[in-house]
Amino acid sequence: RKEVEQDPGPFNVPEGATVAFNCTYSNSASQSFFWYRQDCRKEPKLLMSVYSSGNEDGRFTAQLNRASQYISLLIRDSKLSDSATYLCVVSSSASKIIFGSGTRLSIRP
Amino acid sequence: NAGVTQTPKFQVLKTGQSMTLQCAQDMNHNSMYWYRQDPGMGLRLIYYSASEGTTDKGEVPNGYNVSRLNKREFSLRLESAAPSQTSVYFCASSIQGALNEQYFGPGTRLTVT
C-alpha cells in the first residue's frame, strides 16, 4: 500500500461546477498536510496548508480527518484556470515527506 | 526576489557522463531539498539539507551526491549518469524542515541516452 494515495483522475467537469478530491495516508504519526498545484511541465506550487480545524481560501476548502486518515480539497465555482494536477503532500517529521502521485483536473467551458 | 532558481533548465547526457545541477534560494530558508519526478509517480526525495552544513539521504539517493555550499546553494551531482536517471529534477526550500511548506524551483529536464 502506498503511503499517500490519490485518485489519479482525470476529473473532467464543466466550468462553474464543484469538485472534490480525497487523499488517504497510512502513517498515523503524520503531522503536516498540504495541497500543491502543478501545471503541465511546471514546478509544484503551494495551494494551501491543511489544518485540523479545516481551512478555506476563497473558492478552495481543505479538510483533515485524522480518524480516517484522509485529507480533502473542495473547489467551488471552478474556473478554466483551475485545470491542473493537484498533489497531496503529507509530512511526519522534519525530514519525512511524501508526495501523492496527483489528481488531474480538467475544467471544460 | 527570485525565489528558487535552478540551472540548467534542460540537459542531455550520454551514459557515464557526469554533471552538476545547481540550485539557489534567496528566501533565507534553512532547509533545501532535491526531488525527482517521473511520469505517473509522485515527487521522490533524493537528498535534503536540514540546515547549512548538513545533508541526509532521502528515498532514492543511489547514484547521486549533494553539496550544501552555503545557506543559499544546494547542488546535486550525478557522477556517472545512467538512463534510469532520466527525469525532471526539482529543487525546493523551506524555512525549516519538511513540516513547513516548500517552495520549488522551475526544474531541470534531464535525458540520459
mmCIF file with all atom_site columns, C-alpha atoms in Angstrom:
data_model
loop_
_atom_site.group_PDB
_atom_site.id
_atom_site.type_symbol
_atom_site.label_atom_id
_atom_site.label_alt_id
_atom_site.label_comp_id
_atom_site.label_asym_id
_atom_site.label_entity_id
_atom_site.label_seq_id
_atom_site.pdbx_PDB_ins_code
_atom_site.Cartn_x
_atom_site.Cartn_y
_atom_site.Cartn_z
_atom_site.occupancy
_atom_site.B_iso_or_equiv
_atom_site.pdbx_formal_charge
_atom_site.auth_seq_id
_atom_site.auth_comp_id
_atom_site.auth_asym_id
_atom_site.auth_atom_id
_atom_site.pdbx_PDB_model_num
ATOM 1   C CA . ARG A 1 1   ? 0.000   0.000  0.000   1.00 0.00 ? 1   ARG A CA 1
ATOM 2   C CA . LYS A 1 2   ? 1.350   3.441  -0.898  1.00 0.00 ? 2   LYS A CA 1
ATOM 3   C CA . GLU A 1 3   ? 1.939   5.817  1.988   1.00 0.00 ? 3   GLU A CA 1
ATOM 4   C CA . VAL A 1 4   ? -0.086  8.522  0.262   1.00 0.00 ? 4   VAL A CA 1
ATOM 5   C CA . GLU A 1 5   ? -2.770  7.649  -2.262  1.00 0.00 ? 5   GLU A CA 1
ATOM 6   C CA . GLN A 1 6   ? -4.753  9.830  -4.608  1.00 0.00 ? 6   GLN A CA 1
ATOM 7   C CA . ASP A 1 7   ? -7.294  9.068  -7.300  1.00 0.00 ? 7   ASP A CA 1
ATOM 8   C CA . PRO A 1 8   ? -5.308  9.883  -10.452 1.00 0.00 ? 8   PRO A CA 1
ATOM 9   C CA . GLY A 1 9   ? -8.411  11.038 -12.337 1.00 0.00 ? 9   GLY A CA 1
ATOM 10  C CA . PRO A 1 10  ? -8.737  12.698 -14.706 1.00 0.00 ? 10  PRO A CA 1
ATOM 11  C CA . PHE A 1 11  ? -11.706 14.587 -13.369 1.00 0.00 ? 11  PHE A CA 1
ATOM 12  C CA . ASN A 1 12  ? -13.413 16.387 -16.228 1.00 0.00 ? 12  ASN A CA 1
ATOM 13  C CA . VAL A 1 13  ? -16.009 18.884 -15.023 1.00 0.00 ? 13  VAL A CA 1
ATOM 14  C CA . PRO A 1 14  ? -17.829 21.890 -16.527 1.00 0.00 ? 14  PRO A CA 1
ATOM 15  C CA . GLU A 1 15  ? -16.917 25.435 -15.592 1.00 0.00 ? 15  GLU A CA 1
ATOM 16  C CA . GLY A 1 16  ? -18.821 26.536 -12.506 1.00 0.00 ? 16  GLY A CA 1
ATOM 17  C CA . ALA A 1 17  ? -19.086 23.041 -11.045 1.00 0.00 ? 17  ALA A CA 1
ATOM 18  C CA . THR A 1 18  ? -17.959 21.979 -7.597  1.00 0.00 ? 18  THR A CA 1
ATOM 19  C CA . VAL A 1 19  ? -15.348 19.222 -7.467  1.00 0.00 ? 19  VAL A CA 1
ATOM 20  C CA . ALA A 1 20  ? -13.739 17.402 -4.562  1.00 0.00 ? 20  ALA A CA 1
ATOM 21  C CA . PHE A 1 21  ? -10.666 15.200 -4.236  1.00 0.00 ? 21  PHE A CA 1
ATOM 22  C CA . ASN A 1 22  ? -9.585  12.965 -1.402  1.00 0.00 ? 22  ASN A CA 1
ATOM 23  C CA . CYS A 1 23  ? -6.160  11.786 -0.409  1.00 0.00 ? 23  CYS A CA 1
ATOM 24  C CA . THR A 1 24  ? -5.508  8.976  2.070   1.00 0.00 ? 24  THR A CA 1
ATOM 25  C CA . TYR A 1 25  ? -2.357  8.492  4.092   1.00 0.00 ? 25  TYR A CA 1
ATOM 26  C CA . SER A 1 26  ? -1.124  5.467  6.025   1.00 0.00 ? 26  SER A CA 1
ATOM 27  C CA . ASN A 1 27  ? 1.157   6.951  8.703   1.00 0.00 ? 27  ASN A CA 1
ATOM 28  C CA . SER A 1 28  ? -0.901  7.882  11.735  1.00 0.00 ? 28  SER A CA 1
ATOM 29  C CA . ALA A 1 29  ? 2.039   9.951  13.040  1.00 0.00 ? 29  ALA A CA 1
ATOM 30  C CA . SER A 1 30  ? 1.714   12.395 10.130  1.00 0.00 ? 30  SER A CA 1
ATOM 31  C CA . GLN A 1 31  ? 1.768   15.982 11.302  1.00 0.00 ? 31  GLN A CA 1
ATOM 32  C CA . SER A 1 32  ? 1.639   18.371 8.362   1.00 0.00 ? 32  SER A CA 1
ATOM 33  C CA . PHE A 1 33  ? -0.564  18.281 5.307   1.00 0.00 ? 33  PHE A CA 1
ATOM 34  C CA . PHE A 1 34  ? -0.563  20.341 2.146   1.00 0.00 ? 34  PHE A CA 1
ATOM 35  C CA . TRP A 1 35  ? -2.177  20.654 -1.240  1.00 0.00 ? 35  TRP A CA 1
ATOM 36  C CA . TYR A 1 36  ? 0.047   21.723 -4.119  1.00 0.00 ? 36  TYR A CA 1
ATOM 37  C CA . ARG A 1 37  ? -0.953  22.560 -7.648  1.00 0.00 ? 37  ARG A CA 1
ATOM 38  C CA . GLN A 1 38  ? 1.196   21.576 -10.617 1.00 0.00 ? 38  GLN A CA 1
ATOM 39  C CA . ASP A 1 39  ? 0.609   22.837 -14.144 1.00 0.00 ? 39  ASP A CA 1
ATOM 40  C CA . CYS A 1 40  ? 1.876   20.836 -17.089 1.00 0.00 ? 40  CYS A CA 1
ATOM 41  C CA . ARG A 1 41  ? 5.671   20.875 -17.262 1.00 0.00 ? 41  ARG A CA 1
ATOM 42  C CA . LYS A 1 42  ? 5.926   23.349 -14.371 1.00 0.00 ? 42  LYS A CA 1
ATOM 43  C CA . GLU A 1 43  ? 7.003   23.172 -10.762 1.00 0.00 ? 43  GLU A CA 1
ATOM 44  C CA . PRO A 1 44  ? 4.574   22.380 -7.923  1.00 0.00 ? 44  PRO A CA 1
ATOM 45  C CA . LYS A 1 45  ? 3.211   25.461 -6.185  1.00 0.00 ? 45  LYS A CA 1
ATOM 46  C CA . LEU A 1 46  ? 1.683   25.553 -2.740  1.00 0.00 ? 46  LEU A CA 1
ATOM 47  C CA . LEU A 1 47  ? -2.095  25.867 -2.908  1.00 0.00 ? 47  LEU A CA 1
ATOM 48  C CA . MET A 1 48  ? -2.823  25.634 0.780   1.00 0.00 ? 48  MET A CA 1
ATOM 49  C CA . SER A 1 49  ? -1.806  24.031 4.022   1.00 0.00 ? 49  SER A CA 1
ATOM 50  C CA . VAL A 1 50  ? -4.415  21.827 5.700   1.00 0.00 ? 50  VAL A CA 1
ATOM 51  C CA . TYR A 1 51  ? -5.218  22.455 9.340   1.00 0.00 ? 51  TYR A CA 1
ATOM 52  C CA . SER A 1 52  ? -7.009  20.210 11.805  1.00 0.00 ? 52  SER A CA 1
ATOM 53  C CA . SER A 1 53  ? -9.986  22.550 12.000  1.00 0.00 ? 53  SER A CA 1
ATOM 54  C CA . GLY A 1 54  ? -10.247 22.805 8.238   1.00 0.00 ? 54  GLY A CA 1
ATOM 55  C CA . ASN A 1 55  ? -9.494  25.951 6.303   1.00 0.00 ? 55  ASN A CA 1
ATOM 56  C CA . GLU A 1 56  ? -10.778 27.937 3.403   1.00 0.00 ? 56  GLU A CA 1
ATOM 57  C CA . ASP A 1 57  ? -9.122  30.212 0.876   1.00 0.00 ? 57  ASP A CA 1
ATOM 58  C CA . GLY A 1 58  ? -11.589 31.779 -1.495  1.00 0.00 ? 58  GLY A CA 1
ATOM 59  C CA . ARG A 1 59  ? -13.133 29.018 -3.577  1.00 0.00 ? 59  ARG A CA 1
ATOM 60  C CA . PHE A 1 60  ? -10.905 26.345 -2.045  1.00 0.00 ? 60  PHE A CA 1
ATOM 61  C CA . THR A 1 61  ? -11.643 24.427 1.148   1.00 0.00 ? 61  THR A CA 1
ATOM 62  C CA . ALA A 1 62  ? -9.346  21.845 2.706   1.00 0.00 ? 62  ALA A CA 1
ATOM 63  C CA . GLN A 1 63  ? -10.308 19.376 5.410   1.00 0.00 ? 63  GLN A CA 1
ATOM 64  C CA . LEU A 1 64  ? -8.365  16.899 7.523   1.00 0.00 ? 64  LEU A CA 1
ATOM 65  C CA . ASN A 1 65  ? -9.880  13.756 9.001   1.00 0.00 ? 65  ASN A CA 1
ATOM 66  C CA . ARG A 1 66  ? -7.322  12.213 11.336  1.00 0.00 ? 66  ARG A CA 1
ATOM 67  C CA . ALA A 1 67  ? -9.570  9.362  12.442  1.00 0.00 ? 67  ALA A CA 1
ATOM 68  C CA . SER A 1 68  ? -9.975  8.081  8.875   1.00 0.00 ? 68  SER A CA 1
ATOM 69  C CA . GLN A 1 69  ? -6.573  9.356  7.774   1.00 0.00 ? 69  GLN A CA 1
ATOM 70  C CA . TYR A 1 70  ? -7.510  11.406 4.780   1.00 0.00 ? 70  TYR A CA 1
ATOM 71  C CA . ILE A 1 71  ? -7.451  14.988 3.608   1.00 0.00 ? 71  ILE A CA 1
ATOM 72  C CA . SER A 1 72  ? -9.766  16.546 1.080   1.00 0.00 ? 72  SER A CA 1
ATOM 73  C CA . LEU A 1 73  ? -9.829  19.521 -1.259  1.00 0.00 ? 73  LEU A CA 1
ATOM 74  C CA . LEU A 1 74  ? -13.067 21.115 -2.434  1.00 0.00 ? 74  LEU A CA 1
ATOM 75  C CA . ILE A 1 75  ? -13.118 23.589 -5.309  1.00 0.00 ? 75  ILE A CA 1
ATOM 76  C CA . ARG A 1 76  ? -16.289 25.625 -5.742  1.00 0.00 ? 76  ARG A CA 1
ATOM 77  C CA . ASP A 1 77  ? -17.331 27.555 -8.854  1.00 0.00 ? 77  ASP A CA 1
ATOM 78  C CA . SER A 1 78  ? -14.477 26.015 -10.839 1.00 0.00 ? 78  SER A CA 1
ATOM 79  C CA . LYS A 1 79  ? -12.688 28.119 -13.444 1.00 0.00 ? 79  LYS A CA 1
ATOM 80  C CA . LEU A 1 80  ? -10.876 27.102 -16.610 1.00 0.00 ? 80  LEU A CA 1
ATOM 81  C CA . SER A 1 81  ? -7.671  28.217 -14.887 1.00 0.00 ? 81  SER A CA 1
ATOM 82  C CA . ASP A 1 82  ? -8.173  25.545 -12.199 1.00 0.00 ? 82  ASP A CA 1
ATOM 83  C CA . SER A 1 83  ? -7.187  22.878 -14.733 1.00 0.00 ? 83  SER A CA 1
ATOM 84  C CA . ALA A 1 84  ? -4.027  21.324 -13.306 1.00 0.00 ? 84  ALA A CA 1
ATOM 85  C CA . THR A 1 85  ? -2.740  18.367 -11.335 1.00 0.00 ? 85  THR A CA 1
ATOM 86  C CA . TYR A 1 86  ? -3.337  18.585 -7.584  1.00 0.00 ? 86  TYR A CA 1
ATOM 87  C CA . LEU A 1 87  ? -0.737  16.975 -5.347  1.00 0.00 ? 87  LEU A CA 1
ATOM 88  C CA . CYS A 1 88  ? -1.423  15.838 -1.821  1.00 0.00 ? 88  CYS A CA 1
ATOM 89  C CA . VAL A 1 89  ? 1.614   16.105 0.478   1.00 0.00 ? 89  VAL A CA 1
ATOM 90  C CA . VAL A 1 90  ? 2.000   14.553 3.908   1.00 0.00 ? 90  VAL A CA 1
ATOM 91  C CA . SER A 1 91  ? 4.861   15.064 6.325   1.00 0.00 ? 91  SER A CA 1
ATOM 92  C CA . SER A 1 92  ? 5.503   13.081 9.504   1.00 0.00 ? 92  SER A CA 1
ATOM 93  C CA . SER A 1 93  ? 8.710   14.748 10.638  1.00 0.00 ? 93  SER A CA 1
ATOM 94  C CA . ALA A 1 94  ? 11.180  17.466 9.708   1.00 0.00 ? 94  ALA A CA 1
ATOM 95  C CA . SER A 1 95  ? 12.820  15.012 7.328   1.00 0.00 ? 95  SER A CA 1
ATOM 96  C CA . LYS A 1 96  ? 9.988   12.741 6.168   1.00 0.00 ? 96  LYS A CA 1
ATOM 97  C CA . ILE A 1 97  ? 7.731   13.991 3.389   1.00 0.00 ? 97  ILE A CA 1
ATOM 98  C CA . ILE A 1 98  ? 5.660   12.023 0.909   1.00 0.00 ? 98  ILE A CA 1
ATOM 99  C CA . PHE A 1 99  ? 4.021   13.365 -2.243  1.00 0.00 ? 99  PHE A CA 1
ATOM 100 C CA . GLY A 1 100 ? 0.987   11.721 -3.765  1.00 0.00 ? 100 GLY A CA 1
ATOM 101 C CA . SER A 1 101 ? 1.044   10.969 -7.478  1.00 0.00 ? 101 SER A CA 1
ATOM 102 C CA . GLY A 1 102 ? -1.522  13.687 -8.120  1.00 0.00 ? 102 GLY A CA 1
ATOM 103 C CA . THR A 1 103 ? -5.098  14.052 -9.329  1.00 0.00 ? 103 THR A CA 1
ATOM 104 C CA . ARG A 1 104 ? -5.601  15.546 -12.764 1.00 0.00 ? 104 ARG A CA 1
ATOM 105 C CA . LEU A 1 105 ? -8.412  18.065 -13.106 1.00 0.00 ? 105 LEU A CA 1
ATOM 106 C CA . SER A 1 106 ? -9.693  19.381 -16.403 1.00 0.00 ? 106 SER A CA 1
ATOM 107 C CA . ILE A 1 107 ? -12.335 22.126 -16.496 1.00 0.00 ? 107 ILE A CA 1
ATOM 108 C CA . ARG A 1 108 ? -14.295 22.370 -19.728 1.00 0.00 ? 108 ARG A CA 1
ATOM 109 C CA . PRO A 1 109 ? -16.072 25.522 -20.957 1.00 0.00 ? 109 PRO A CA 1
ATOM 110 C CA . ASN B 2 1   ? 13.046  38.082 -5.012  1.00 0.00 ? 1   ASN B CA 1
ATOM 111 C CA . ALA B 2 2   ? 13.765  35.297 -7.494  1.00 0.00 ? 2   ALA B CA 1
ATOM 112 C CA . GLY B 2 3   ? 12.708  32.575 -5.040  1.00 0.00 ? 3   GLY B CA 1
ATOM 113 C CA . VAL B 2 4   ? 14.328  29.280 -6.007  1.00 0.00 ? 4   VAL B CA 1
ATOM 114 C CA . THR B 2 5   ? 16.402  29.157 -9.176  1.00 0.00 ? 5   THR B CA 1
ATOM 115 C CA . GLN B 2 6   ? 17.847  26.122 -10.941 1.00 0.00 ? 6   GLN B CA 1
ATOM 116 C CA . THR B 2 7   ? 20.336  25.666 -13.740 1.00 0.00 ? 7   THR B CA 1
ATOM 117 C CA . PRO B 2 8   ? 20.375  24.278 -16.316 1.00 0.00 ? 8   PRO B CA 1
ATOM 118 C CA . LYS B 2 9   ? 16.755  24.040 -17.498 1.00 0.00 ? 9   LYS B CA 1
ATOM 119 C CA . PHE B 2 10  ? 17.491  21.213 -19.925 1.00 0.00 ? 10  PHE B CA 1
ATOM 120 C CA . GLN B 2 11  ? 20.375  18.774 -20.294 1.00 0.00 ? 11  GLN B CA 1
ATOM 121 C CA . VAL B 2 12  ? 21.153  15.734 -22.415 1.00 0.00 ? 12  VAL B CA 1
ATOM 122 C CA . LEU B 2 13  ? 23.911  13.403 -21.227 1.00 0.00 ? 13  LEU B CA 1
ATOM 123 C CA . LYS B 2 14  ? 25.424  10.242 -22.549 1.00 0.00 ? 14  LYS B CA 1
ATOM 124 C CA . THR B 2 15  ? 25.604  7.227  -20.245 1.00 0.00 ? 15  THR B CA 1
ATOM 125 C CA . GLY B 2 16  ? 28.628  7.542  -17.976 1.00 0.00 ? 16  GLY B CA 1
ATOM 126 C CA . GLN B 2 17  ? 28.962  11.315 -18.194 1.00 0.00 ? 17  GLN B CA 1
ATOM 127 C CA . SER B 2 18  ? 28.825  13.447 -15.071 1.00 0.00 ? 18  SER B CA 1
ATOM 128 C CA . MET B 2 19  ? 27.135  16.741 -14.335 1.00 0.00 ? 19  MET B CA 1
ATOM 129 C CA . THR B 2 20  ? 26.091  19.025 -11.505 1.00 0.00 ? 20  THR B CA 1
ATOM 130 C CA . LEU B 2 21  ? 22.668  20.599 -11.133 1.00 0.00 ? 21  LEU B CA 1
ATOM 131 C CA . GLN B 2 22  ? 22.733  23.943 -9.378  1.00 0.00 ? 22  GLN B CA 1
ATOM 132 C CA . CYS B 2 23  ? 20.088  25.361 -7.059  1.00 0.00 ? 23  CYS B CA 1
ATOM 133 C CA . ALA B 2 24  ? 19.943  28.653 -5.172  1.00 0.00 ? 24  ALA B CA 1
ATOM 134 C CA . GLN B 2 25  ? 17.317  30.339 -2.994  1.00 0.00 ? 25  GLN B CA 1
ATOM 135 C CA . ASP B 2 26  ? 17.101  33.928 -1.808  1.00 0.00 ? 26  ASP B CA 1
ATOM 136 C CA . MET B 2 27  ? 14.413  33.482 0.853   1.00 0.00 ? 27  MET B CA 1
ATOM 137 C CA . ASN B 2 28  ? 16.851  32.908 3.729   1.00 0.00 ? 28  ASN B CA 1
ATOM 138 C CA . HIS B 2 29  ? 15.466  29.394 4.170   1.00 0.00 ? 29  HIS B CA 1
ATOM 139 C CA . ASN B 2 30  ? 17.345  26.899 6.276   1.00 0.00 ? 30  ASN B CA 1
ATOM 140 C CA . SER B 2 31  ? 16.262  23.669 4.571   1.00 0.00 ? 31  SER B CA 1
ATOM 141 C CA . MET B 2 32  ? 16.734  22.621 0.962   1.00 0.00 ? 32  MET B CA 1
ATOM 142 C CA . TYR B 2 33  ? 15.709  19.510 -0.996  1.00 0.00 ? 33  TYR B CA 1
ATOM 143 C CA . TRP B 2 34  ? 16.283  17.696 -4.250  1.00 0.00 ? 34  TRP B CA 1
ATOM 144 C CA . TYR B 2 35  ? 13.462  15.657 -5.825  1.00 0.00 ? 35  TYR B CA 1
ATOM 145 C CA . ARG B 2 36  ? 12.982  13.721 -8.995  1.00 0.00 ? 36  ARG B CA 1
ATOM 146 C CA . GLN B 2 37  ? 9.639   13.364 -10.758 1.00 0.00 ? 37  GLN B CA 1
ATOM 147 C CA . ASP B 2 38  ? 8.918   10.537 -13.157 1.00 0.00 ? 38  ASP B CA 1
ATOM 148 C CA . PRO B 2 39  ? 5.718   10.048 -15.186 1.00 0.00 ? 39  PRO B CA 1
ATOM 149 C CA . GLY B 2 40  ? 2.875   8.624  -13.111 1.00 0.00 ? 40  GLY B CA 1
ATOM 150 C CA . MET B 2 41  ? 4.811   8.922  -9.875  1.00 0.00 ? 41  MET B CA 1
ATOM 151 C CA . GLY B 2 42  ? 4.884   11.455 -7.120  1.00 0.00 ? 42  GLY B CA 1
ATOM 152 C CA . LEU B 2 43  ? 7.951   13.513 -6.410  1.00 0.00 ? 43  LEU B CA 1
ATOM 153 C CA . ARG B 2 44  ? 10.559  11.388 -4.678  1.00 0.00 ? 44  ARG B CA 1
ATOM 154 C CA . LEU B 2 45  ? 13.117  12.850 -2.319  1.00 0.00 ? 45  LEU B CA 1
ATOM 155 C CA . ILE B 2 46  ? 16.730  12.255 -3.340  1.00 0.00 ? 46  ILE B CA 1
ATOM 156 C CA . TYR B 2 47  ? 18.639  14.229 -0.690  1.00 0.00 ? 47  TYR B CA 1
ATOM 157 C CA . TYR B 2 48  ? 17.873  17.034 1.669   1.00 0.00 ? 48  TYR B CA 1
ATOM 158 C CA . SER B 2 49  ? 19.756  19.513 3.800   1.00 0.00 ? 49  SER B CA 1
ATOM 159 C CA . ALA B 2 50  ? 18.021  20.449 7.026   1.00 0.00 ? 50  ALA B CA 1
ATOM 160 C CA . SER B 2 51  ? 20.404  23.345 7.591   1.00 0.00 ? 51  SER B CA 1
ATOM 161 C CA . GLU B 2 52  ? 23.697  24.697 6.326   1.00 0.00 ? 52  GLU B CA 1
ATOM 162 C CA . GLY B 2 53  ? 26.435  22.141 6.855   1.00 0.00 ? 53  GLY B CA 1
ATOM 163 C CA . THR B 2 54  ? 24.186  19.064 6.972   1.00 0.00 ? 54  THR B CA 1
ATOM 164 C CA . THR B 2 55  ? 22.946  16.698 4.271   1.00 0.00 ? 55  THR B CA 1
ATOM 165 C CA . ASP B 2 56  ? 20.964  13.467 4.507   1.00 0.00 ? 56  ASP B CA 1
ATOM 166 C CA . LYS B 2 57  ? 19.711  10.777 2.171   1.00 0.00 ? 57  LYS B CA 1
ATOM 167 C CA . GLY B 2 58  ? 16.124  10.690 1.098   1.00 0.00 ? 58  GLY B CA 1
ATOM 168 C CA . GLU B 2 59  ? 14.136  7.906  -0.527  1.00 0.00 ? 59  GLU B CA 1
ATOM 169 C CA . VAL B 2 60  ? 16.208  7.458  -3.725  1.00 0.00 ? 60  VAL B CA 1
ATOM 170 C CA . PRO B 2 61  ? 19.828  8.613  -3.122  1.00 0.00 ? 61  PRO B CA 1
ATOM 171 C CA . ASN B 2 62  ? 21.715  5.978  -5.145  1.00 0.00 ? 62  ASN B CA 1
ATOM 172 C CA . GLY B 2 63  ? 23.751  7.440  -7.995  1.00 0.00 ? 63  GLY B CA 1
ATOM 173 C CA . TYR B 2 64  ? 23.676  10.992 -6.602  1.00 0.00 ? 64  TYR B CA 1
ATOM 174 C CA . ASN B 2 65  ? 25.736  13.214 -4.341  1.00 0.00 ? 65  ASN B CA 1
ATOM 175 C CA . VAL B 2 66  ? 24.965  16.632 -2.931  1.00 0.00 ? 66  VAL B CA 1
ATOM 176 C CA . SER B 2 67  ? 26.783  19.647 -1.556  1.00 0.00 ? 67  SER B CA 1
ATOM 177 C CA . ARG B 2 68  ? 25.300  22.366 0.624   1.00 0.00 ? 68  ARG B CA 1
ATOM 178 C CA . LEU B 2 69  ? 27.737  25.051 -0.463  1.00 0.00 ? 69  LEU B CA 1
ATOM 179 C CA . ASN B 2 70  ? 26.326  27.744 1.829   1.00 0.00 ? 70  ASN B CA 1
ATOM 180 C CA . LYS B 2 71  ? 22.905  28.728 3.120   1.00 0.00 ? 71  LYS B CA 1
ATOM 181 C CA . ARG B 2 72  ? 21.723  29.763 -0.332  1.00 0.00 ? 72  ARG B CA 1
ATOM 182 C CA . GLU B 2 73  ? 23.067  26.995 -2.559  1.00 0.00 ? 73  GLU B CA 1
ATOM 183 C CA . PHE B 2 74  ? 22.494  23.248 -2.771  1.00 0.00 ? 74  PHE B CA 1
ATOM 184 C CA . SER B 2 75  ? 23.906  21.281 -5.698  1.00 0.00 ? 75  SER B CA 1
ATOM 185 C CA . LEU B 2 76  ? 23.157  17.767 -6.952  1.00 0.00 ? 76  LEU B CA 1
ATOM 186 C CA . ARG B 2 77  ? 25.825  15.755 -8.741  1.00 0.00 ? 77  ARG B CA 1
ATOM 187 C CA . LEU B 2 78  ? 25.469  12.749 -10.995 1.00 0.00 ? 78  LEU B CA 1
ATOM 188 C CA . GLU B 2 79  ? 28.877  11.085 -11.095 1.00 0.00 ? 79  GLU B CA 1
ATOM 189 C CA . SER B 2 80  ? 28.149  8.535  -13.830 1.00 0.00 ? 80  SER B CA 1
ATOM 190 C CA . ALA B 2 81  ? 24.781  9.116  -15.452 1.00 0.00 ? 81  ALA B CA 1
ATOM 191 C CA . ALA B 2 82  ? 22.525  6.174  -16.305 1.00 0.00 ? 82  ALA B CA 1
ATOM 192 C CA . PRO B 2 83  ? 19.368  6.067  -18.468 1.00 0.00 ? 83  PRO B CA 1
ATOM 193 C CA . SER B 2 84  ? 17.352  5.346  -15.285 1.00 0.00 ? 84  SER B CA 1
ATOM 194 C CA . GLN B 2 85  ? 18.252  8.867  -14.147 1.00 0.00 ? 85  GLN B CA 1
ATOM 195 C CA . THR B 2 86  ? 16.285  10.408 -17.000 1.00 0.00 ? 86  THR B CA 1
ATOM 196 C CA . SER B 2 87  ? 13.789  12.529 -15.111 1.00 0.00 ? 87  SER B CA 1
ATOM 197 C CA . VAL B 2 88  ? 12.716  16.012 -14.126 1.00 0.00 ? 88  VAL B CA 1
ATOM 198 C CA . TYR B 2 89  ? 14.665  17.290 -11.126 1.00 0.00 ? 89  TYR B CA 1
ATOM 199 C CA . PHE B 2 90  ? 13.231  19.866 -8.763  1.00 0.00 ? 90  PHE B CA 1
ATOM 200 C CA . CYS B 2 91  ? 14.990  21.741 -6.033  1.00 0.00 ? 91  CYS B CA 1
ATOM 201 C CA . ALA B 2 92  ? 12.935  23.130 -3.147  1.00 0.00 ? 92  ALA B CA 1
ATOM 202 C CA . SER B 2 93  ? 13.453  25.069 0.058   1.00 0.00 ? 93  SER B CA 1
ATOM 203 C CA . SER B 2 94  ? 11.543  25.589 3.292   1.00 0.00 ? 94  SER B CA 1
ATOM 204 C CA . ILE B 2 95  ? 12.063  27.851 6.249   1.00 0.00 ? 95  ILE B CA 1
ATOM 205 C CA . GLN B 2 96  ? 12.883  24.852 8.449   1.00 0.00 ? 96  GLN B CA 1
ATOM 206 C CA . GLY B 2 97  ? 12.210  21.195 7.804   1.00 0.00 ? 97  GLY B CA 1
ATOM 207 C CA . ALA B 2 98  ? 9.556   19.268 5.913   1.00 0.00 ? 98  ALA B CA 1
ATOM 208 C CA . LEU B 2 99  ? 6.781   20.174 8.358   1.00 0.00 ? 99  LEU B CA 1
ATOM 209 C CA . ASN B 2 100 ? 6.704   23.602 6.700   1.00 0.00 ? 100 ASN B CA 1
ATOM 210 C CA . GLU B 2 101 ? 5.605   24.457 3.189   1.00 0.00 ? 101 GLU B CA 1
ATOM 211 C CA . GLN B 2 102 ? 8.181   24.130 0.454   1.00 0.00 ? 102 GLN B CA 1
ATOM 212 C CA . TYR B 2 103 ? 8.910   26.399 -2.487  1.00 0.00 ? 103 TYR B CA 1
ATOM 213 C CA . PHE B 2 104 ? 10.113  24.874 -5.716  1.00 0.00 ? 104 PHE B CA 1
ATOM 214 C CA . GLY B 2 105 ? 12.451  25.867 -8.487  1.00 0.00 ? 105 GLY B CA 1
ATOM 215 C CA . PRO B 2 106 ? 11.392  25.554 -12.145 1.00 0.00 ? 106 PRO B CA 1
ATOM 216 C CA . GLY B 2 107 ? 13.051  22.182 -12.623 1.00 0.00 ? 107 GLY B CA 1
ATOM 217 C CA . THR B 2 108 ? 15.746  20.627 -14.799 1.00 0.00 ? 108 THR B CA 1
ATOM 218 C CA . ARG B 2 109 ? 14.728  18.190 -17.516 1.00 0.00 ? 109 ARG B CA 1
ATOM 219 C CA . LEU B 2 110 ? 17.497  15.631 -17.843 1.00 0.00 ? 110 LEU B CA 1
ATOM 220 C CA . THR B 2 111 ? 17.737  12.978 -20.535 1.00 0.00 ? 111 THR B CA 1
ATOM 221 C CA . VAL B 2 112 ? 20.412  10.292 -20.382 1.00 0.00 ? 112 VAL B CA 1
ATOM 222 C CA . THR B 2 113 ? 20.947  8.357  -23.603 1.00 0.00 ? 113 THR B CA 1
#
